[in-house]
CSV table of C-alpha atoms in Angstrom, one decimal:
chain,number,residue,atom,x,y,z
A,1,GLU,CA,-13.7,-0.7,-7.2
A,2,ASP,CA,-12.8,0.0,-3.5
A,3,GLN,CA,-13.7,-2.6,-1.1
A,4,VAL,CA,-13.4,-2.5,2.6
A,5,THR,CA,-13.8,-5.7,4.7
A,6,GLN,CA,-13.9,-5.9,8.4
A,7,SER,CA,-13.5,-8.5,10.9
A,8,PRO,CA,-14.9,-10.1,13.1
A,9,GLU,CA,-18.4,-9.3,12.3
A,10,ALA,CA,-19.2,-9.3,16.0
A,11,LEU,CA,-16.9,-9.6,19.1
A,12,ARG,CA,-17.7,-10.1,22.8
A,13,LEU,CA,-15.4,-9.0,25.5
A,14,GLN,CA,-15.2,-9.2,29.1
A,15,GLU,CA,-14.4,-5.6,30.8
A,16,GLY,CA,-10.4,-5.4,30.6
A,17,GLU,CA,-10.0,-8.2,28.2
A,18,SER,CA,-8.0,-6.6,25.3
A,19,SER,CA,-8.4,-7.1,21.4
A,20,SER,CA,-7.9,-5.9,18.2
A,21,LEU,CA,-10.3,-5.2,15.1
A,22,ASN,CA,-9.3,-5.7,11.5
A,23,CYS,CA,-10.0,-4.0,8.4
A,24,SER,CA,-8.8,-5.1,5.1
A,25,TYR,CA,-9.0,-2.8,2.1
A,26,THR,CA,-8.5,-2.7,-1.7
A,27,VAL,CA,-8.3,0.8,-3.2
A,28,SER,CA,-6.6,2.5,-6.3
A,29,GLY,CA,-4.6,4.8,-4.3
A,30,LEU,CA,-5.0,5.4,-0.6
A,31,ARG,CA,-5.4,9.0,0.3
A,32,GLY,CA,-6.9,8.1,3.7
A,33,LEU,CA,-8.2,5.5,5.8
A,34,PHE,CA,-10.7,6.5,8.8
A,35,TRP,CA,-12.3,4.7,11.9
A,36,TYR,CA,-15.7,5.8,12.9
A,37,ARG,CA,-17.8,4.4,16.1
A,38,GLN,CA,-21.5,4.2,15.6
A,39,ASP,CA,-23.9,4.0,18.8
A,40,PRO,CA,-27.2,2.2,18.2
A,41,GLY,CA,-29.9,4.6,16.5
A,42,LYS,CA,-26.9,7.4,16.0
A,43,GLY,CA,-25.1,8.6,13.4
A,44,PRO,CA,-21.2,7.5,13.0
A,45,GLU,CA,-18.7,9.4,15.3
A,46,PHE,CA,-15.2,10.3,13.6
A,47,LEU,CA,-12.2,8.6,15.5
A,48,PHE,CA,-9.1,8.5,13.6
A,49,THR,CA,-7.4,9.2,10.2
A,50,LEU,CA,-4.6,7.4,8.9
A,51,TYR,CA,-2.7,8.5,5.9
A,52,SER,CA,0.3,6.1,5.3
A,53,ALA,CA,1.7,2.6,6.3
A,54,GLY,CA,3.3,2.5,9.7
A,55,GLU,CA,1.3,5.4,10.9
A,56,GLU,CA,-0.5,5.0,14.4
A,57,LYS,CA,-3.0,7.2,16.2
A,58,GLU,CA,-4.2,6.7,19.9
A,59,LYS,CA,-7.5,8.0,21.9
A,60,GLU,CA,-7.9,6.7,25.4
A,61,ARG,CA,-8.0,3.0,25.1
A,62,LEU,CA,-8.2,2.9,21.3
A,63,LYS,CA,-5.1,2.6,19.1
A,64,ALA,CA,-5.3,2.3,15.2
A,65,THR,CA,-2.5,1.3,13.1
A,66,LEU,CA,-2.2,0.9,9.3
A,67,THR,CA,-0.3,-1.2,7.0
A,68,LYS,CA,-0.4,-1.3,3.1
A,69,LYS,CA,-3.2,-3.6,3.1
A,70,GLU,CA,-5.1,-3.3,6.3
A,71,SER,CA,-5.6,-1.5,9.6
A,72,PHE,CA,-6.0,-2.5,13.1
A,73,LEU,CA,-8.1,-1.0,15.9
A,74,HIS,CA,-6.3,-2.0,19.1
A,75,ILE,CA,-8.9,-2.0,22.4
A,76,THR,CA,-6.8,-2.3,25.5
A,77,ALA,CA,-8.5,-2.9,28.7
A,78,PRO,CA,-12.1,-2.0,27.4
A,79,LYS,CA,-14.9,-1.0,29.5
A,80,PRO,CA,-18.9,-1.3,28.7
A,81,GLU,CA,-19.0,2.1,27.2
A,82,ASP,CA,-16.9,1.1,24.4
A,83,SER,CA,-19.8,-1.2,23.1
A,84,ALA,CA,-20.4,0.1,19.8
A,85,THR,CA,-20.1,-0.6,15.8
A,86,TYR,CA,-16.8,0.4,14.9
A,87,LEU,CA,-16.7,1.3,11.3
A,88,CYS,CA,-13.6,1.6,8.8
A,89,ALA,CA,-13.7,3.7,5.7
A,90,VAL,CA,-11.3,4.4,2.8
A,91,GLN,CA,-10.8,7.4,0.8
A,92,PRO,CA,-9.0,7.1,-2.7
A,93,ASN,CA,-6.6,9.6,-4.2
A,94,SER,CA,-9.2,10.1,-7.1
A,95,GLY,CA,-12.7,11.4,-6.4
A,96,TYR,CA,-11.4,11.7,-2.7
A,97,SER,CA,-15.0,13.4,-1.6
A,98,THR,CA,-16.5,9.8,-1.2
A,99,LEU,CA,-15.7,7.6,1.8
A,100,THR,CA,-16.2,3.8,1.0
A,101,PHE,CA,-17.3,2.0,4.2
A,102,GLY,CA,-17.0,-1.7,5.6
A,103,LYS,CA,-19.9,-3.3,7.3
A,104,GLY,CA,-18.4,-2.6,10.7
A,105,THR,CA,-17.5,-5.0,13.8
A,106,MET,CA,-20.1,-4.9,16.5
A,107,LEU,CA,-18.2,-4.7,19.9
A,108,LEU,CA,-19.9,-5.7,23.3
A,109,VAL,CA,-18.1,-5.3,26.3
A,110,SER,CA,-19.6,-7.0,29.6
A,111,PRO,CA,-19.1,-6.1,33.0
B,1,GLY,CA,-23.3,24.2,19.4
B,2,ALA,CA,-26.0,22.2,17.6
B,3,GLY,CA,-24.8,19.3,15.5
B,4,VAL,CA,-26.2,18.2,12.1
B,5,SER,CA,-30.1,18.0,12.4
B,6,GLN,CA,-32.0,15.7,10.4
B,7,THR,CA,-36.0,15.7,10.0
B,8,PRO,CA,-37.8,13.8,10.0
B,9,SER,CA,-36.2,11.2,12.2
B,10,ASN,CA,-38.8,8.5,11.0
B,11,LYS,CA,-40.9,8.4,7.9
B,12,VAL,CA,-43.1,5.7,6.9
B,13,THR,CA,-44.8,5.9,3.4
B,14,GLU,CA,-46.5,3.6,0.7
B,15,LYS,CA,-44.8,2.3,-2.2
B,16,GLY,CA,-44.9,4.9,-5.1
B,17,LYS,CA,-45.2,7.9,-2.8
B,18,TYR,CA,-42.8,10.9,-3.0
B,19,VAL,CA,-40.7,11.6,0.3
B,20,GLU,CA,-38.5,14.4,1.0
B,21,LEU,CA,-35.8,14.3,3.7
B,22,ARG,CA,-34.2,17.3,5.3
B,23,CYS,CA,-30.6,18.0,6.5
B,24,ASP,CA,-29.5,21.2,8.5
B,25,PRO,CA,-25.8,21.2,8.7
B,26,ILE,CA,-23.2,22.4,11.4
B,27,SER,CA,-23.0,26.3,10.9
B,28,GLY,CA,-20.0,27.3,8.8
B,29,HIS,CA,-19.8,23.8,7.4
B,30,THR,CA,-19.4,24.3,3.6
B,31,ALA,CA,-19.4,20.6,2.6
B,32,LEU,CA,-22.5,18.4,3.0
B,33,TYR,CA,-22.8,14.6,2.2
B,34,TRP,CA,-25.7,11.9,2.0
B,35,TYR,CA,-25.3,8.7,2.9
B,36,ARG,CA,-27.7,5.7,3.2
B,37,GLN,CA,-27.1,2.7,5.4
B,38,SER,CA,-29.2,-0.6,5.2
B,39,LEU,CA,-29.5,-2.9,8.1
B,40,GLY,CA,-26.2,-4.4,8.9
B,41,GLN,CA,-24.5,-2.6,6.3
B,42,GLY,CA,-21.9,0.4,6.4
B,43,PRO,CA,-23.0,3.8,5.1
B,44,GLU,CA,-23.1,4.1,1.3
B,45,PHE,CA,-22.3,7.4,-0.4
B,46,LEU,CA,-25.0,9.1,-2.2
B,47,ILE,CA,-23.8,12.9,-3.0
B,48,TYR,CA,-21.8,15.4,-1.7
B,49,PHE,CA,-22.3,19.3,-2.0
B,50,GLN,CA,-19.5,21.8,-1.9
B,51,GLY,CA,-21.7,24.9,-1.3
B,52,THR,CA,-24.7,25.0,-3.5
B,53,GLY,CA,-23.5,22.6,-6.1
B,54,ALA,CA,-23.3,18.9,-6.3
B,55,ALA,CA,-19.8,18.2,-6.7
B,56,ASP,CA,-20.2,14.4,-6.8
B,57,ASP,CA,-23.6,12.7,-7.3
B,58,SER,CA,-21.9,9.5,-8.6
B,59,GLY,CA,-23.7,7.5,-5.7
B,60,LEU,CA,-27.2,8.2,-6.6
B,61,PRO,CA,-28.9,4.9,-7.3
B,62,ASN,CA,-31.1,6.1,-10.2
B,63,ASP,CA,-33.0,9.1,-11.5
B,64,ARG,CA,-35.6,8.7,-8.6
B,65,PHE,CA,-33.1,10.3,-6.3
B,66,PHE,CA,-32.4,14.0,-6.3
B,67,ALA,CA,-31.0,16.2,-3.7
B,68,VAL,CA,-30.7,20.1,-3.8
B,69,ARG,CA,-29.1,22.8,-1.4
B,70,PRO,CA,-30.3,25.9,-2.8
B,71,GLU,CA,-28.6,28.5,-0.3
B,72,GLY,CA,-25.3,26.5,0.5
B,73,SER,CA,-26.8,25.4,4.0
B,74,VAL,CA,-29.9,23.2,4.3
B,75,SER,CA,-30.3,20.2,1.9
B,76,THR,CA,-33.3,18.2,1.1
B,77,LEU,CA,-32.9,14.8,-0.3
B,78,LYS,CA,-35.8,13.8,-2.7
B,79,ILE,CA,-37.2,10.5,-3.4
B,80,GLN,CA,-39.9,9.9,-6.2
B,81,ARG,CA,-42.0,6.8,-6.8
B,82,THR,CA,-40.5,5.0,-3.6
B,83,GLU,CA,-39.9,1.4,-3.6
B,84,ARG,CA,-39.6,-1.2,-0.7
B,85,GLY,CA,-35.8,-1.4,-1.5
B,86,ASP,CA,-35.4,2.4,-0.7
B,87,SER,CA,-36.0,1.4,3.0
B,88,ALA,CA,-32.8,2.4,5.1
B,89,VAL,CA,-31.5,5.0,7.4
B,90,TYR,CA,-30.6,8.1,5.2
B,91,LEU,CA,-27.5,9.8,6.9
B,92,CYS,CA,-26.4,13.4,6.4
B,93,ALA,CA,-23.0,14.6,7.3
B,94,SER,CA,-21.2,18.1,7.0
B,95,SER,CA,-17.7,19.1,7.3
B,96,SER,CA,-15.6,22.3,7.8
B,97,PRO,CA,-13.8,23.5,4.6
B,98,SER,CA,-10.5,22.1,6.4
B,99,GLY,CA,-12.1,18.9,7.2
B,100,GLY,CA,-14.1,16.3,5.1
B,101,PRO,CA,-12.4,15.8,1.9
B,102,ASN,CA,-9.0,16.4,3.4
B,103,THR,CA,-9.2,14.6,6.8
B,104,GLY,CA,-12.2,12.4,6.3
B,105,GLU,CA,-13.7,14.0,9.5
B,106,LEU,CA,-17.3,14.1,8.9
B,107,PHE,CA,-20.1,15.0,11.2
B,108,PHE,CA,-22.9,13.0,10.9
B,109,GLY,CA,-26.6,13.4,12.2
B,110,GLU,CA,-28.8,10.9,13.5
B,111,GLY,CA,-30.3,10.0,10.5
B,112,SER,CA,-33.9,9.8,9.0
B,113,ARG,CA,-35.4,6.2,8.9
B,114,LEU,CA,-37.4,5.6,5.9
B,115,THR,CA,-39.7,2.6,5.7
B,116,VAL,CA,-41.5,2.0,2.4
B,117,LEU,CA,-44.6,-0.2,2.8
């Protein structure tokens, strides 16, 4: 069974204080790993897709990296508007229509 | 340029009642997904449509749950004999033919919050 574990559950940062979120996964053949952002009361919003170990993707202050067992979402000099829950999901090679999500990391960036 | 639209945004019902939740996907998106999100949890897959047919319904928890997409656009999730454990936010997502299953890029609606008393 595919599993996704995210840590920490919650993270509080000061504006400008860089940090990383972790996503550990177990999947029978990884087709893709995805990061989503979810604001309170909203649906998840797509950020990145990573396909193979060593791959990196960047968007503004966010950079996602992938190894064979985990992915990191690095947040550089965060701003209060980066506050949200960040969700990690995996897609297996078989039955690839489904995404298995982790519980997310709730990030709060204080000014 | 409307996004995925879900109605109702909130639904409160009594245990044992029947509920329908509607999803209107982004125009041109052939793939449609239903997920369920409980408090403090990530979204949990329920069902995936490609066009009018359910390509994967392996996430439906039991036979009280059923979903249709008769014309390949709007979808309805139907829950019979609701139970308190069905309380959650039901999320709908759609994707383009080149996205979704290939890139994992799903466009989610804001969800329908179901509360079963």
